[in-house]
Amino acid sequence: MSANALMQVLHQLPIPKDKNLLVGFDKADDAGVYRMSGDTAVVTTLDFFPPILDDPFTFGQIAAANALSDVYAMGGTPRLAMNIVCYPKALPLEPLNEIIRGSMDKLGEAGVLLVGGHSIEDSEIKYGLSVTGFVHPERVITNAGARIGDSIILTKPIGSGVITSGLKAGKIKDADVTIEAMKTLNRAASIVMAGFGVKAATDVTGYGLMGHAMEMCRASSVNFVIKAAQVPFFPMATELVKKKICRPRSIASNMEFLKDEVRCVNVDAAVEMLLYDPQTSGGLLLSAPQGRAAKLVDALRSKGVNAAIIGMCVAREDGWRIRIE
Ligand code: CO
Ligand code: CO
Ligand code: CO
């Protein structure tokens, strides 16, 4: 659903209150967090969607990496997972077997146990997982922890929405770099940021870099300045948008939803559009004090995480929330 539609529904609901509920749905964060004891909180989340590419095993891997990511974004360690399956009656069962095997491959890498699930017949395949993890209640990383003067760091390139729809439409053949990135767990990035005492993070998914950055701005009461030239993009992504070969429809709806709160100065139109591209299994978006940001990026890179500083947090100012320059 669009961010707009979802917000209209959620705003009408009563907000659950409990002294141990550390993060609920009203925070627009990645996962719910509930304190069980002085040193343990449960992190719980759920994500599922239709196949974004043809190979079922790879789709399963990406769906799992994507579902686990919300726990990593909260600084948590995922432990248990349950399948969510929608599957057409008319299809053979072999592809579903491959999807789940791909998913279990990633769950195994993450040290997560598949413990059950639920399946229904549906006209279209959809697959995902509900994931449960744990975190120390004082080390929960939320989207509300960004502070003025923080540098903003992104841990995967942007453009997987454009690339996967280009692949589906037969407009490109080689998407290996993008697929590899979508399959990559945000675990290493999460462990490094937790080790650095990072206070604010989210992961970049369906609302695009700008949509998830906006959630952090709102929750943290700061403004963001994003340096478009410093944002890494997947190979071919800019070209596909520039030549109008492929532009996912949700780019426009993500843009429309935020237009009153974003100022864009001297940025190429294709690059601007990519900042709203819906991501699957995108990277972590985090903020850290400017003086420590370069060291943090070095630490992330030494663990194979393709991290970059893409902007900074500035004081709250009326009339805009994010400036892209
Ligand atoms: Co998320
Ligand atoms: Co999610
Ligand atoms: Co059931």
CSV table of C-alpha atoms and ligand atoms in Angstrom, one decimal:
chain,number,residue,atom,x,y,z
A,1,MET,CA,0.0,0.0,0.0
A,2,SER,CA,1.1,3.6,-0.4
A,3,ALA,CA,2.4,5.4,2.6
A,4,ASN,CA,-0.5,7.8,2.4
A,5,ALA,CA,-3.2,5.1,2.4
A,6,LEU,CA,-1.5,3.2,5.3
A,7,MET,CA,-1.2,6.4,7.3
A,8,GLN,CA,-5.0,7.1,6.9
A,9,VAL,CA,-5.9,3.7,8.3
A,10,LEU,CA,-3.4,3.7,11.2
A,11,HIS,CA,-4.3,7.2,12.3
A,12,GLN,CA,-7.8,6.0,13.1
A,13,LEU,CA,-6.8,3.2,15.4
A,14,PRO,CA,-6.4,3.3,19.1
A,15,ILE,CA,-2.8,3.2,20.2
A,16,PRO,CA,-2.0,0.3,22.5
A,17,LYS,CA,-0.3,1.4,25.8
A,18,ASP,CA,1.8,-0.8,28.0
A,19,LYS,CA,4.9,0.2,30.1
A,20,ASN,CA,6.9,-2.6,28.5
A,21,LEU,CA,6.0,-1.7,24.9
A,22,LEU,CA,9.1,0.1,23.8
A,23,VAL,CA,8.2,0.5,20.1
A,24,GLY,CA,4.6,0.2,18.8
A,25,PHE,CA,3.0,0.8,15.4
A,26,ASP,CA,2.5,4.5,16.2
A,27,LYS,CA,6.2,5.1,15.8
A,28,ALA,CA,6.3,4.0,12.1
A,29,ASP,CA,9.4,2.0,13.0
A,30,ASP,CA,10.7,-1.3,11.5
A,31,ALA,CA,9.5,-3.6,14.2
A,32,GLY,CA,7.6,-3.8,17.4
A,33,VAL,CA,9.8,-4.1,20.6
A,34,TYR,CA,8.5,-5.4,23.9
A,35,ARG,CA,10.5,-5.6,27.2
A,36,MET,CA,10.3,-9.0,28.8
A,37,SER,CA,12.9,-8.4,31.6
A,38,GLY,CA,15.7,-6.0,32.5
A,39,ASP,CA,18.0,-7.5,29.9
A,40,THR,CA,15.7,-8.9,27.2
A,41,ALA,CA,13.2,-7.3,24.8
A,42,VAL,CA,11.4,-9.2,22.0
A,43,VAL,CA,11.6,-7.7,18.5
A,44,THR,CA,8.8,-8.8,16.2
A,45,THR,CA,8.1,-8.1,12.5
A,46,LEU,CA,6.5,-9.4,9.3
A,47,ASP,CA,7.0,-8.9,5.6
A,48,PHE,CA,5.8,-10.6,2.4
A,49,PHE,CA,5.4,-9.8,-1.3
A,50,PRO,CA,5.0,-11.3,-4.8
A,51,PRO,CA,8.1,-12.6,-6.6
A,52,ILE,CA,10.3,-9.8,-7.9
A,53,LEU,CA,12.3,-12.1,-10.1
A,54,ASP,CA,11.8,-15.5,-11.9
A,55,ASP,CA,14.2,-17.8,-10.0
A,56,PRO,CA,12.3,-19.2,-7.0
A,57,PHE,CA,15.4,-20.1,-4.9
A,58,THR,CA,16.8,-16.6,-5.3
A,59,PHE,CA,13.4,-15.0,-4.6
A,60,GLY,CA,13.3,-17.1,-1.4
A,61,GLN,CA,16.7,-15.8,-0.4
A,62,ILE,CA,15.8,-12.2,-1.0
A,63,ALA,CA,12.4,-12.5,0.8
A,64,ALA,CA,14.2,-13.9,3.9
A,65,ALA,CA,17.0,-11.3,3.8
A,66,ASN,CA,14.3,-8.6,3.5
A,67,ALA,CA,12.2,-10.0,6.4
A,68,LEU,CA,15.2,-10.4,8.7
A,69,SER,CA,16.3,-6.8,7.9
A,70,ASP,CA,13.7,-5.1,10.1
A,71,VAL,CA,15.1,-6.9,13.2
A,72,TYR,CA,18.7,-5.9,12.2
A,73,ALA,CA,17.5,-2.3,11.7
A,74,MET,CA,16.4,-2.2,15.4
A,75,GLY,CA,19.8,-3.5,16.5
A,76,GLY,CA,18.3,-6.9,17.3
A,77,THR,CA,19.4,-10.5,16.7
A,78,PRO,CA,16.7,-12.6,14.9
A,79,ARG,CA,16.1,-16.1,16.2
A,80,LEU,CA,12.8,-17.5,15.0
A,81,ALA,CA,10.8,-17.2,11.8
A,82,MET,CA,7.4,-18.4,10.4
A,83,ASN,CA,6.5,-18.7,6.7
A,84,ILE,CA,3.7,-16.7,5.1
A,85,VAL,CA,2.6,-18.4,1.8
A,86,CYS,CA,0.0,-17.5,-0.8
A,87,TYR,CA,0.1,-20.0,-3.6
A,88,PRO,CA,-2.1,-20.7,-6.7
A,89,LYS,CA,-3.8,-24.1,-6.8
A,90,ALA,CA,-2.9,-24.5,-10.5
A,91,LEU,CA,0.9,-24.3,-10.0
A,92,PRO,CA,3.2,-27.3,-9.5
A,93,LEU,CA,4.6,-27.4,-6.0
A,94,GLU,CA,8.3,-27.6,-7.0
A,95,PRO,CA,8.7,-23.7,-7.2
A,96,LEU,CA,7.3,-23.3,-3.7
A,97,ASN,CA,9.7,-25.9,-2.4
A,98,GLU,CA,12.5,-23.9,-4.0
A,99,ILE,CA,11.3,-20.6,-2.5
A,100,ILE,CA,11.3,-22.1,1.0
A,101,ARG,CA,14.7,-23.7,0.4
A,102,GLY,CA,16.1,-20.4,-0.7
A,103,SER,CA,14.6,-18.7,2.4
A,104,MET,CA,16.0,-21.4,4.7
A,105,ASP,CA,19.4,-21.0,3.2
A,106,LYS,CA,19.4,-17.3,4.4
A,107,LEU,CA,17.8,-18.2,7.7
A,108,GLY,CA,20.5,-20.7,8.3
A,109,GLU,CA,23.2,-18.1,7.5
A,110,ALA,CA,21.5,-15.8,10.0
A,111,GLY,CA,21.2,-18.5,12.7
A,112,VAL,CA,17.4,-18.3,12.6
A,113,LEU,CA,15.1,-21.3,13.0
A,114,LEU,CA,12.0,-21.8,10.8
A,115,VAL,CA,9.4,-23.0,13.3
A,116,GLY,CA,6.1,-22.9,11.3
A,117,GLY,CA,3.9,-20.8,9.2
A,118,HIS,CA,0.6,-20.4,7.4
A,119,SER,CA,-0.4,-20.9,3.8
A,120,ILE,CA,-3.5,-20.1,1.7
A,121,GLU,CA,-4.5,-20.5,-1.9
A,122,ASP,CA,-4.4,-17.3,-3.9
A,123,SER,CA,-4.4,-16.1,-7.5
A,124,GLU,CA,-0.8,-14.9,-7.2
A,125,ILE,CA,2.3,-16.2,-5.4
A,126,LYS,CA,3.3,-14.2,-2.3
A,127,TYR,CA,6.0,-15.2,0.1
A,128,GLY,CA,7.5,-13.8,3.3
A,129,LEU,CA,8.2,-14.4,6.9
A,130,SER,CA,7.3,-13.2,10.3
A,131,VAL,CA,10.5,-12.9,12.3
A,132,THR,CA,11.1,-12.8,16.1
A,133,GLY,CA,14.4,-11.6,17.6
A,134,PHE,CA,15.9,-10.2,20.7
A,135,VAL,CA,17.6,-7.1,21.8
A,136,HIS,CA,18.8,-5.5,25.1
A,137,PRO,CA,16.1,-3.1,26.1
A,138,GLU,CA,18.6,-0.3,26.5
A,139,ARG,CA,20.2,-0.9,23.1
A,140,VAL,CA,17.2,-0.7,20.9
A,141,ILE,CA,18.1,1.4,17.8
A,142,THR,CA,15.0,3.3,16.7
A,143,ASN,CA,14.2,5.8,13.9
A,144,ALA,CA,13.9,8.5,16.6
A,145,GLY,CA,17.6,8.7,17.7
A,146,ALA,CA,19.0,11.0,15.0
A,147,ARG,CA,20.6,14.2,16.3
A,148,ILE,CA,21.6,17.6,14.8
A,149,GLY,CA,25.1,17.3,13.4
A,150,ASP,CA,24.9,13.5,12.8
A,151,SER,CA,26.2,12.2,9.5
A,152,ILE,CA,23.7,10.0,7.5
A,153,ILE,CA,25.1,6.7,6.3
A,154,LEU,CA,23.6,4.2,3.8
A,155,THR,CA,24.8,0.6,3.6
A,156,LYS,CA,23.6,-0.6,0.2
A,157,PRO,CA,23.2,1.2,-3.2
A,158,ILE,CA,19.8,2.4,-4.4
A,159,GLY,CA,17.8,1.3,-7.5
A,160,SER,CA,16.8,-2.3,-7.0
A,161,GLY,CA,13.1,-1.4,-7.9
A,162,VAL,CA,14.1,0.0,-11.2
A,163,ILE,CA,16.6,-2.9,-11.9
A,164,THR,CA,14.1,-5.7,-11.0
A,165,SER,CA,11.3,-4.2,-13.1
A,166,GLY,CA,13.8,-3.8,-16.0
A,167,LEU,CA,14.7,-7.4,-15.6
A,168,LYS,CA,11.0,-8.5,-15.5
A,169,ALA,CA,10.3,-6.4,-18.7
A,170,GLY,CA,13.3,-8.0,-20.4
A,171,LYS,CA,15.0,-4.5,-20.8
A,172,ILE,CA,18.2,-5.7,-19.1
A,173,LYS,CA,20.0,-9.1,-18.8
A,174,ASP,CA,22.6,-8.7,-16.2
A,175,ALA,CA,21.5,-7.7,-12.7
A,176,ASP,CA,24.0,-9.7,-10.8
A,177,VAL,CA,25.3,-6.9,-8.6
A,178,THR,CA,21.8,-5.8,-7.6
A,179,ILE,CA,20.6,-9.4,-6.9
A,180,GLU,CA,23.7,-10.1,-4.8
A,181,ALA,CA,23.1,-7.0,-2.8
A,182,MET,CA,19.4,-7.9,-2.2
A,183,LYS,CA,20.5,-11.4,-1.0
A,184,THR,CA,23.0,-9.9,1.4
A,185,LEU,CA,21.9,-9.9,5.0
A,186,ASN,CA,22.0,-6.6,6.9
A,187,ARG,CA,23.5,-8.6,9.8
A,188,ALA,CA,27.2,-7.4,9.5
A,189,ALA,CA,26.0,-3.8,9.1
A,190,SER,CA,23.8,-4.2,12.2
A,191,ILE,CA,26.5,-5.7,14.4
A,192,VAL,CA,29.0,-3.0,13.4
A,193,MET,CA,26.5,-0.1,14.1
A,194,ALA,CA,25.5,-1.7,17.4
A,195,GLY,CA,29.2,-1.9,18.4
A,196,PHE,CA,29.6,1.8,17.6
A,197,GLY,CA,26.6,2.7,19.9
A,198,VAL,CA,24.6,4.0,16.9
A,199,LYS,CA,21.2,5.4,18.2
A,200,ALA,CA,19.2,5.8,15.0
A,201,ALA,CA,18.6,3.5,12.1
A,202,THR,CA,16.0,2.1,9.7
A,203,ASP,CA,16.1,0.0,6.6
A,204,VAL,CA,15.3,1.2,3.1
A,205,THR,CA,12.4,-0.7,1.6
A,206,GLY,CA,9.1,0.1,-0.3
A,207,TYR,CA,8.9,3.8,0.4
A,208,GLY,CA,12.3,4.4,-1.1
A,209,LEU,CA,15.3,6.2,0.4
A,210,MET,CA,13.3,9.4,0.8
A,211,GLY,CA,10.3,7.8,2.4
A,212,HIS,CA,12.3,6.0,5.0
A,213,ALA,CA,14.6,9.1,5.6
A,214,MET,CA,11.4,11.1,6.1
A,215,GLU,CA,10.2,8.7,8.8
A,216,MET,CA,13.6,9.2,10.6
A,217,CYS,CA,13.3,13.0,10.3
A,218,ARG,CA,9.8,13.0,11.7
A,219,ALA,CA,10.5,10.6,14.6
A,220,SER,CA,13.8,12.4,15.5
A,221,SER,CA,12.5,16.0,15.0
A,222,VAL,CA,15.4,16.9,12.8
A,223,ASN,CA,15.8,17.9,9.1
A,224,PHE,CA,18.0,16.0,6.7
A,225,VAL,CA,20.3,17.3,3.9
A,226,ILE,CA,20.9,14.6,1.3
A,227,LYS,CA,23.9,15.0,-1.0
A,228,ALA,CA,22.6,13.3,-4.2
A,229,ALA,CA,26.1,12.9,-5.7
A,230,GLN,CA,27.2,10.8,-2.7
A,231,VAL,CA,24.3,8.4,-2.9
A,232,PRO,CA,25.5,5.1,-4.5
A,233,PHE,CA,23.3,3.6,-7.2
A,234,PHE,CA,23.2,0.1,-8.8
A,235,PRO,CA,24.8,-0.2,-12.2
A,236,MET,CA,22.4,0.8,-15.0
A,237,ALA,CA,19.8,2.2,-12.6
A,238,THR,CA,20.3,5.9,-13.6
A,239,GLU,CA,20.5,5.0,-17.3
A,240,LEU,CA,17.2,3.0,-17.2
A,241,VAL,CA,15.4,6.0,-15.6
A,242,LYS,CA,17.1,8.6,-17.7
A,243,LYS,CA,16.2,6.9,-21.0
A,244,LYS,CA,12.6,6.3,-19.6
A,245,ILE,CA,13.1,2.5,-20.2
A,246,CYS,CA,11.8,1.7,-16.8
A,247,ARG,CA,10.2,3.6,-14.0
A,248,PRO,CA,8.3,1.7,-11.3
A,249,ARG,CA,4.9,3.3,-10.8
A,250,SER,CA,5.5,3.6,-7.0
A,251,ILE,CA,8.3,6.1,-7.6
A,252,ALA,CA,5.6,8.6,-8.6
A,253,SER,CA,3.4,7.8,-5.6
A,254,ASN,CA,6.3,7.9,-3.2
A,255,MET,CA,7.2,11.3,-4.6
A,256,GLU,CA,3.7,12.7,-4.5
A,257,PHE,CA,3.3,11.7,-0.8
A,258,LEU,CA,6.4,13.7,0.2
A,259,LYS,CA,6.4,16.6,-2.2
A,260,ASP,CA,5.4,19.3,0.3
A,261,GLU,CA,8.2,18.5,2.6
A,262,VAL,CA,11.2,18.0,0.2
A,263,ARG,CA,13.2,20.7,-1.5
A,264,CYS,CA,15.4,19.5,-4.4
A,265,VAL,CA,18.1,21.9,-5.6
A,266,ASN,CA,20.1,21.4,-8.8
A,267,VAL,CA,19.7,17.6,-9.0
A,268,ASP,CA,19.3,15.6,-12.2
A,269,ALA,CA,15.7,14.5,-12.6
A,270,ALA,CA,16.6,10.8,-13.1
A,271,VAL,CA,18.7,10.9,-9.9
A,272,GLU,CA,16.0,12.6,-8.0
A,273,MET,CA,13.5,9.9,-9.1
A,274,LEU,CA,15.8,7.1,-8.0
A,275,LEU,CA,15.8,8.5,-4.5
A,276,TYR,CA,12.1,7.5,-4.3
A,277,ASP,CA,12.6,4.1,-6.0
A,278,PRO,CA,11.0,1.3,-3.9
A,279,GLN,CA,13.7,-1.0,-2.6
A,280,THR,CA,13.5,-4.7,-1.7
A,281,SER,CA,16.0,-5.9,0.9
A,282,GLY,CA,17.6,-2.4,0.9
A,283,GLY,CA,20.4,-1.3,3.1
A,284,LEU,CA,20.4,0.3,6.5
A,285,LEU,CA,20.0,4.0,6.8
A,286,LEU,CA,21.6,5.2,10.0
A,287,SER,CA,22.9,8.3,11.6
A,288,ALA,CA,26.0,8.8,13.8
A,289,PRO,CA,27.9,11.8,15.3
A,290,GLN,CA,29.9,13.5,12.5
A,291,GLY,CA,33.2,13.0,14.3
A,292,ARG,CA,32.8,9.2,14.3
A,293,ALA,CA,31.1,8.7,11.0
A,294,ALA,CA,34.3,8.2,8.9
A,295,LYS,CA,35.5,5.5,11.4
A,296,LEU,CA,32.1,3.8,11.3
A,297,VAL,CA,32.2,3.7,7.5
A,298,ASP,CA,35.7,2.2,7.6
A,299,ALA,CA,34.5,-0.4,10.0
A,300,LEU,CA,31.5,-1.3,7.9
A,301,ARG,CA,33.7,-1.5,4.7
A,302,SER,CA,36.2,-3.8,6.5
A,303,LYS,CA,33.2,-6.2,7.0
A,304,GLY,CA,32.3,-6.1,3.3
A,305,VAL,CA,29.5,-3.5,3.8
A,306,ASN,CA,29.3,-1.0,0.9
A,307,ALA,CA,28.7,2.0,3.2
A,308,ALA,CA,28.7,5.7,2.2
A,309,ILE,CA,28.0,9.0,4.0
A,310,ILE,CA,25.2,10.5,2.1
A,311,GLY,CA,24.2,13.6,4.1
A,312,MET,CA,23.7,15.1,7.5
A,313,CYS,CA,21.1,16.0,10.1
A,314,VAL,CA,20.4,19.7,10.6
A,315,ALA,CA,18.2,21.7,12.9
A,316,ARG,CA,14.4,21.5,12.5
A,317,GLU,CA,13.2,24.2,10.2
A,318,ASP,CA,9.6,24.9,9.1
A,319,GLY,CA,8.5,24.5,5.5
A,320,TRP,CA,10.7,21.5,4.7
A,321,ARG,CA,12.1,18.3,6.2
A,322,ILE,CA,14.6,17.0,3.6
A,323,ARG,CA,16.7,19.1,1.2
A,324,ILE,CA,18.3,17.2,-1.7
A,325,GLU,CA,21.3,19.0,-3.2
B,1,CO,CO,11.8,-1.6,7.7
B,2,CO,CO,9.0,-4.2,6.9
B,3,CO,CO,-2.6,-21.3,10.5
